[in-house]
Every structure is written in C-alpha cells, then in structure tokens.
Amino acid sequence: MKWTPIDFCPLFLFLLLSTDLSLLAQEKDVGVQPAALDTSVTDSLSQGLSPNSAALLQEPGRHKRIQPADIGIRATVNYSARTIDSRKSESIIYLIGDAEVKYKDITVKAGKITIRWNENLLIAEGIPDSLRAGEASPADSQQVKHKGFPVFTDGKETIVGEQMEYNFKSEKGRILRGRTQFQKGYYYGSAVKRVAASVFNVADGVYTTCDAEEPHFHFKSKKMKVIKDDKVIAKPVTFYLGKIPLAIFPFAMFSTKENGRQSGIIIPQFGTSPQEGRYLRNMGYYFAASEYMDMRLTMDFFERTGILFRGHANYAKRYKFTGSLDGSFTDKDFGTRKERRWNLGINHRQTIDENTSLAVNASFQSNSTFYRELSNNRNERLNRQIRSNATLTKRWGEGSNSLTVNLAQTKDIESKAETITLPKIQFTRSRSQIFPFKGAGSGRSKKDPKWYNYLQYDYKGFLGNEVRKDTTDSPDDIDRVVRHDVTLSYTNPKKLFGALSLSQSFVYDEDWFDRRDQDFTLVDSTNQFVSEQNKGFFIRRLFRYSASASTNLYGTFFPNVFSITALRHKMTPSISFSYRPDFAESSWGYYETKKDAAGKERRLDRYGGTPSGKLMSMGFGMTNLFQMKLGKGQKEKKINLFNLDFRSGYNFAADSLKLSNLSTSLRANPRRNISVSMSMNHSFYDFNPETGRTEKDFLFDKGGLFNSLRLNSLRFDMRWSLGGRSSRSGEGRGASTLDSVIDEGTPGILQRNAGPTAGGQYQDTFAPESAFSAFDIPWRATLAFSYGVNKSNPLNTTRTAYVDLSNVELQLTQKWRIGYRLRYDFERAEVVDQRISFYRDLHCWEARFDWNPSGIGEGYYFIVNIKAPHLRDLKVERRGGTTSIFKPF
C-alpha cells in the first residue's frame, strides 16, 4: 500500500477543485495580513451592478427569483427563507431562517444568507441558537451556540463550514473552517490561499478516515501546495493517534487525481517475534514509473537477525501483454549461523496476435526451506514443489489447428527430484470429417448425408524431450520421443434397434525414439536388471479399437403424497468393447525377455510405457438418476435426488481373473448446502492369506449369492455448509480489510479494478493467510466428514477417518467476531490442525488474534490496523510460538 497521509485535502480544498471556488481565510483566524491575500478574488467580489439594479429587487416573500437579464449574471437566482428583508436603497437582501439560494447547479443553505447585489456577493453564516442565547449570561456570551451553518452542494459533493462567501459573476468564493467527506475520507482545514490559476497554498490541512466527532487518528500538515488535478506537496506531515503525535515525516508528495496511479512512501508496520525481536516490515516506496509499469520496493528490518529486501513490479499494455516480477533477498545472522537466501517469481501473459499467445510462469528459490522458514503463510509453507512453465500457443484454420510449444521444470523440495522439459511441441488437429457433407439442398434436390460422411478423424503430433534427475549418482534419465496419434471415429446417425446409440473409434500411435534400452544384464546382489542405451532411430507402433453403445430407459411413478407429484428413475445402460494386442510379445520387438535369479522369466520394456498384455474386453455399466417433482403449475419444482452408478468388465484374453472389479458410486445433494458421496470397489474373487494374492476362484462358488463380493475399498465423504443470511450492514462501518489477500492499499495496477493497466495484483507470500472471509454474514460454518478403508490386502487393512470444521465464524456482538478451524484424525485420535481467531471492530481500526495450538504454523499472530483499504498497512503486529502466548509482551 502507498503512503498517502496527504491523500487528504481539506473539505474546502475539494470545493476549489470541483467548483472553481477560491477559499480565503479571515485574517484574524490565520494571522494573514490583508496585503498578503490574493487580490484576484477581492476584485471579483467587488464587481457592481448597474445604477438601476436596486429598483429590480423583489418585495419580501417566501420564494423569490432574480432573472439573469435584470442584474447581468449568467443564470437565474432562486432564493427562499422564513424572513426576507429587502433593502432596496442598499441593494441588499437578508434571508433569515432556513435560507436557501439556488444558482445553476449550486445550492447554498444556511441560517442566514446576505446577498449584496451591487457586489454580486453571497455571504452565508449560522445564526445564534435562540434558546441557548437566552440562557447565556453576559459572562459566557462567548459560549453561545450557533445553528444553521452553511451547507454548500454542487450536485456531487456537500461541504459544511462556519462561514462562506460566493460571487455570482466570477463563480469564486471562500469558506472558513469547513469539513467534507470525499473518497471515503474526511477532510478539515482552516485556510487556503490562491497563488495562481490552479495553485493553492493550504494551512493546517487534516485528513482521516474516522467519522467520529473526535477522530481516533488523523494526519496533519502545516503547509500544503495543491496543484489542481495534478499533485499535492506537503511538509511536514504528522500522524496522530487521538491527540498524541506518533510519527512525523519531513515531506510528502502525491497525486490529487481521483483515478490513476501515484508514487509515494509505503507505510511500515511494526511488530515483534520471539526469535527475531522487534521488526519493521514493508518499509519502502511505491513508484508509478509510467502508464505501463509500476513497482514496489520494500525492506523488512529485524532487530536481532538482519534485513529482508523485497521487490514487486507489474507491467501491462491493454490487449498486448501483462506481467509481474517478484523477488526477495535476505542476509540474516541467527548467531549460530548466517544465511543468505533469495527467491524470484516471473509471470508474463502476452497476446502476440489474434491467434497467438505466450504464457510464462516461473519460480526460483535459493533452497528448499525458503518459505518454510521465512514465510508465515500456511499455504506457501505447505507447498513442496517449485514449478516453472513457458507455453507458446498458435491457432489457425478457424481454430481447428493448434500448435503448442512448452518449456517446463518441476522440482520436488523434499526428494530433490527434478524433471526438465526442453521442449515439448504438440500439434493438434481437432475432430474433422474425412468426407465433408456439402449440403442438404432443398425440394426434390434434397440430399441426406451418407454413412461415410459420419467418418471423422483427429490428429496429434508430439515432440518431447524430458530429462529426469534424482538425488543418486545414477546418470540422468533422458526421454526423447516423437509421437503421432491418429484417431478414426464413427458415430451411427441412426439408433440400432431404434434405441441404441452406437459409436466406434480406431486409434493409431506411432512413436519415434533416438535411443532405447537393450542388452539387459542381471545384477545378482540386487536381482535387478541394468541396461545399455543404444542410440539411433527407432519406431514403435501401437493401436487399439473400441466401440460403445448406450440407451435411456425411464420409469415414472405418481405417488401424490404430500407435495410429491412424481418420481422418475432414469436408467442409462451402456456396453463397450475394446481390443489391443499384447505388445510384449517378441514378434513386436518392444520387449526383451530375461530370467532373474530365481529362474523366472521377466519381460523388460526397451522404450518405457509400452502396454503389455492382450486386451479383448467388454465393459458394462448402469447409470441411474433419481428425480422428484414437487407441486404443480407455476409452483412446480424438479429436484435431482441422487445418482447411483455401476461399472465392471470382462477381459476375454486374460489367463485368469477375467472379471473386473465392480465399482459403485453414489452422489447426492439432498439440500443445496449438503453434499454426500460414496464410492466402493468390490472383487468377485477370493483372497488367499497364505500367498497374499487374489485367487482365481469366484466367491460365488464358495459362499453363494450373498457372499459373492469382497470389499476392496470404500470411501465416504459428506460436506454440510451452514450460514446466516447475508447482510450489508457491514458497509456502514466500513468493510474489513483483514480478510483480503489483495493489497488494495497500493494504487495503480496493484489495486483491484485499477483500469486498463491492471496487469497483476500484489499478494504478500510472507504474510499470514486470512482468518475471516464473510463479514456480512452473522454466522457460518462448514462441517466435512471423511472415512476411507482399504482392504485390497485383508491382512493389512488401512483406515482413514477425520472431521474438518472450517470457515467457522460467529458474530458475537456488533464489535466482536470469533473464528475457528479444526481437523481431527479419528485413527490417530489427535487434533492435527487447529486455529482460533478473534476479531474486534475498533471503529476506524480493527484487531485480530490468531492462535494455532498445534499443526502447521503453530504459534500466535496479533495485528491491529486501520480499516481503510488505502491505509491498511498502517498497523502493529506481533507473532510467536505457543509456549510464549500468555507471557507478557
């Protein structure tokens, strides 16, 4: 967020910027001598009327009007009041009590308004409160209260002050000790002097976002120079907490534009941690370099350990490209060790032309523990992989052809294993007709498509170059392959037997390699085979055929019970056939057969990924959808109750265990906020505990119909979301900024809805993630339960069972909110993750306390900050471990 203590301008300053008024202060209030004042306004206020203007004044009345031609001004003046005192000899009108004057789009209301027609001058002021004036004694006459202070409106903004002057001809004026609200801020001031057409000097400018009568905090500057629609320069600037000054800055400069970006100092935040002591975070500068670029440079200073430098830059050009660079460098001394660490992130999106685009997303860091030891963000600490990716995409031929070039790198932080793709190129031709149908014609010349018009094909060409590295001393595993995939498909336009929809496909894969494994040798000590790589040109050809058919069956019942008018059961039986030869046979040349130490033959793949085993299988399934209809006519409502699906198959070419496992899945949403799912896998064969393997004997032969299935695995999940009705009452107190991960405080393209240059949004990966997310909902909670069992080996059954209580938020009072998160593992009988959060609304400030008693991110975090989005980085925070949570700060 940008340091904007002078993003304020006093209320009368806004009057100047929006209506061209010139605000002057009385000499007795600001100590300015008459000779020092700008005379341009004084001259404009003294322009007189014609000698006969006095005769044109109206008689006293409730509503009056002066026509422009009568007094030589540009528009009609309408005025009204309880009492109108017209003094024709002096060309003056006094409007007393609910006085109101309208001129063009300007309206002035006050307890008393004086109009001096000879000078074209309007003077508005308050009047004494008659009750208080009567009660006051001469001794305390200075304490008499006034009412009916001037209120100025121009159709957009409203300004209130103690006294105001306005000239009808020059349309300039002045206001004394005014206040207004502008862009979610409150502005106060005592004096403004105009030194040029668009330049003003301001004395005692005050800005705050607190709407209390006595603001809880504010920024104040003795001197300000305002260049209209450009910038404000102020010196010095002091930050007050209540009436106590906490910080002072020698000067500040920023833009006064309502939209757009502006450079400035980023407010640092103060905090402490047990390990690193006191610290200042995010101390730096935001620089709006141009309309296409901005950057953020910050430094975190830790009292005991050292410094962390961070930088973030965005660049963007509408319809062309957007991107960001993000990095950090730290040099810390922990006493027993010194550390220098760094990270770098690159994000780039570019539209080269209408059909060509480039996307780059890269991440680099100095070591595997960078985020785990330096970041307080739970999600970053859980991430165990570093990924970098660059992809170029080109489309042509009305989108039917596409070319993708990809460079990628993935590194596992734990195992140090690394995979590098340099490069991967893929050409795709989407499904197209082999023999396109030219047209149906009309009348007698009408033609129907032939069967061959439904023949279609798609093509994929692939070039891959992948290098895999691990932590051992073994050489890198290199894969280079060129692949061609052609798919021929046919969908019968007419249903078989009037009900079955039939489709067929034939897939041909051809792979080219520049090397393959051969001359496998057995290592006796490990009983493993090692090979030598033979370089050259090798081709592998694979193919498969499949066909499928399906239909829909319906059953409807009309129970007419309560409001249930109908129940429907939709069944979709399907059958499929697949064929693929055994590519492990020696005739194909893709495998090499060797005997291991036990004399057992083993088939070794020369290329990797070559399918083995003959496949000639039939698959069958049944999809069931149960629906219910409530009510009739306009009140009719249809509800999907649940889905129940079954899948299995039979492989005719298998030596044994030809019948595939039975897979069952159930999905239901009984209510919008409740979801239930269950999946099961059953085997038709028995398990031999002595060999630890599945036997070829059917359970049906041993146990009959009711014992014909053996459970392999089961998983059950349920999710229930609860919450009160959304309320916008939070808008009245100002929406919280604690729950946002987007830095709305930083202007320009780092700000949400920043306009055409928005190229990215800054997210602090070192800061804790949000604890609250729904301040407009009085309460909410999400309960999830998961249970799983794996009995594929009945001798080693494993179970998982846990409950997740997340997104728990409760508005205890108007000011207090509590949040909670819990994951409990029933198998381990322990809490594996937990967080308790408290939020307190402090009017224009807010406070949050998070405590993680156990699990990832164990410790506590406390923060107090201003709620206004553009001042949210003005905060104090403290963090530490659970052992010190109740110790004094």
PDB file of N, CA and C in Angstrom, residues 118-145:
ATOM      1  N   ASN A 118     -25.129  44.714  -5.538  1.00  0.00           N
ATOM      2  CA  ASN A 118     -24.158  45.601  -6.184  1.00  0.00           C
ATOM      3  C   ASN A 118     -22.784  44.944  -6.328  1.00  0.00           C
ATOM      4  N   GLU A 119     -22.499  43.989  -5.458  1.00  0.00           N
ATOM      5  CA  GLU A 119     -21.201  43.321  -5.483  1.00  0.00           C
ATOM      6  C   GLU A 119     -21.288  41.890  -6.010  1.00  0.00           C
ATOM      7  N   ASN A 120     -22.541  41.447  -6.389  1.00  0.00           N
ATOM      8  CA  ASN A 120     -22.759  40.055  -6.817  1.00  0.00           C
ATOM      9  C   ASN A 120     -22.292  39.066  -5.748  1.00  0.00           C
ATOM     10  N   LEU A 121     -22.404  39.438  -4.507  1.00  0.00           N
ATOM     11  CA  LEU A 121     -21.794  38.670  -3.426  1.00  0.00           C
ATOM     12  C   LEU A 121     -22.851  38.033  -2.531  1.00  0.00           C
ATOM     13  N   LEU A 122     -22.638  36.733  -2.234  1.00  0.00           N
ATOM     14  CA  LEU A 122     -23.475  35.985  -1.299  1.00  0.00           C
ATOM     15  C   LEU A 122     -22.631  35.649  -0.083  1.00  0.00           C
ATOM     16  N   ILE A 123     -23.175  35.946   1.118  1.00  0.00           N
ATOM     17  CA  ILE A 123     -22.491  35.626   2.375  1.00  0.00           C
ATOM     18  C   ILE A 123     -23.430  34.745   3.193  1.00  0.00           C
ATOM     19  N   ALA A 124     -22.978  33.513   3.505  1.00  0.00           N
ATOM     20  CA  ALA A 124     -23.790  32.560   4.275  1.00  0.00           C
ATOM     21  C   ALA A 124     -23.121  32.304   5.611  1.00  0.00           C
ATOM     22  N   GLU A 125     -23.952  32.230   6.681  1.00  0.00           N
ATOM     23  CA  GLU A 125     -23.413  32.014   8.018  1.00  0.00           C
ATOM     24  C   GLU A 125     -24.494  31.426   8.905  1.00  0.00           C
ATOM     25  N   GLY A 126     -24.094  30.929  10.063  1.00  0.00           N
ATOM     26  CA  GLY A 126     -25.050  30.410  11.019  1.00  0.00           C
ATOM     27  C   GLY A 126     -25.673  31.517  11.840  1.00  0.00           C
ATOM     28  N   ILE A 127     -26.688  31.171  12.586  1.00  0.00           N
ATOM     29  CA  ILE A 127     -27.358  32.141  13.458  1.00  0.00           C
ATOM     30  C   ILE A 127     -27.342  31.591  14.874  1.00  0.00           C
ATOM     31  N   PRO A 128     -27.384  32.474  15.886  1.00  0.00           N
ATOM     32  CA  PRO A 128     -27.364  32.018  17.284  1.00  0.00           C
ATOM     33  C   PRO A 128     -28.570  31.144  17.581  1.00  0.00           C
ATOM     34  N   ASP A 129     -28.338  30.126  18.396  1.00  0.00           N
ATOM     35  CA  ASP A 129     -29.429  29.303  18.892  1.00  0.00           C
ATOM     36  C   ASP A 129     -30.186  30.140  19.915  1.00  0.00           C
ATOM     37  N   SER A 130     -31.462  30.462  19.600  1.00  0.00           N
ATOM     38  CA  SER A 130     -32.216  31.405  20.430  1.00  0.00           C
ATOM     39  C   SER A 130     -32.365  30.914  21.853  1.00  0.00           C
ATOM     40  N   LEU A 131     -32.570  29.596  22.030  1.00  0.00           N
ATOM     41  CA  LEU A 131     -32.755  29.057  23.373  1.00  0.00           C
ATOM     42  C   LEU A 131     -31.468  29.204  24.191  1.00  0.00           C
ATOM     43  N   ARG A 132     -30.355  28.805  23.604  1.00  0.00           N
ATOM     44  CA  ARG A 132     -29.084  28.901  24.317  1.00  0.00           C
ATOM     45  C   ARG A 132     -28.691  30.360  24.508  1.00  0.00           C
ATOM     46  N   ALA A 133     -29.008  31.213  23.507  1.00  0.00           N
ATOM     47  CA  ALA A 133     -28.666  32.629  23.650  1.00  0.00           C
ATOM     48  C   ALA A 133     -29.431  33.263  24.793  1.00  0.00           C
ATOM     49  N   GLY A 134     -30.683  32.871  24.969  1.00  0.00           N
ATOM     50  CA  GLY A 134     -31.460  33.414  26.068  1.00  0.00           C
ATOM     51  C   GLY A 134     -30.978  32.958  27.418  1.00  0.00           C
ATOM     52  N   GLU A 135     -30.426  31.696  27.453  1.00  0.00           N
ATOM     53  CA  GLU A 135     -29.963  31.170  28.726  1.00  0.00           C
ATOM     54  C   GLU A 135     -28.591  31.709  29.107  1.00  0.00           C
ATOM     55  N   ALA A 136     -27.809  32.132  28.099  1.00  0.00           N
ATOM     56  CA  ALA A 136     -26.429  32.544  28.361  1.00  0.00           C
ATOM     57  C   ALA A 136     -26.392  33.887  29.077  1.00  0.00           C
ATOM     58  N   SER A 137     -25.473  34.012  29.966  1.00  0.00           N
ATOM     59  CA  SER A 137     -25.243  35.278  30.669  1.00  0.00           C
ATOM     60  C   SER A 137     -24.166  36.051  29.934  1.00  0.00           C
ATOM     61  N   PRO A 138     -24.052  37.365  30.191  1.00  0.00           N
ATOM     62  CA  PRO A 138     -23.001  38.147  29.519  1.00  0.00           C
ATOM     63  C   PRO A 138     -21.614  37.593  29.770  1.00  0.00           C
ATOM     64  N   ALA A 139     -21.433  36.931  30.917  1.00  0.00           N
ATOM     65  CA  ALA A 139     -20.095  36.429  31.223  1.00  0.00           C
ATOM     66  C   ALA A 139     -19.667  35.296  30.304  1.00  0.00           C
ATOM     67  N   ASP A 140     -20.660  34.499  29.867  1.00  0.00           N
ATOM     68  CA  ASP A 140     -20.287  33.385  28.997  1.00  0.00           C
ATOM     69  C   ASP A 140     -20.877  33.547  27.602  1.00  0.00           C
ATOM     70  N   SER A 141     -20.946  34.784  27.170  1.00  0.00           N
ATOM     71  CA  SER A 141     -21.515  35.036  25.844  1.00  0.00           C
ATOM     72  C   SER A 141     -20.679  34.407  24.744  1.00  0.00           C
ATOM     73  N   GLN A 142     -19.366  34.159  25.043  1.00  0.00           N
ATOM     74  CA  GLN A 142     -18.522  33.554  24.015  1.00  0.00           C
ATOM     75  C   GLN A 142     -18.913  32.096  23.759  1.00  0.00           C
ATOM     76  N   GLN A 143     -19.699  31.498  24.680  1.00  0.00           N
ATOM     77  CA  GLN A 143     -20.053  30.100  24.538  1.00  0.00           C
ATOM     78  C   GLN A 143     -21.404  29.892  23.861  1.00  0.00           C
ATOM     79  N   VAL A 144     -21.996  30.963  23.343  1.00  0.00           N
ATOM     80  CA  VAL A 144     -23.306  30.834  22.691  1.00  0.00           C
ATOM     81  C   VAL A 144     -23.169  29.935  21.460  1.00  0.00           C
ATOM     82  N   LYS A 145     -24.072  28.967  21.352  1.00  0.00           N
ATOM     83  CA  LYS A 145     -24.043  28.023  20.236  1.00  0.00           C
ATOM     84  C   LYS A 145     -24.770  28.618  19.043  1.00  0.00           C
TER      85      LYS A 145
END
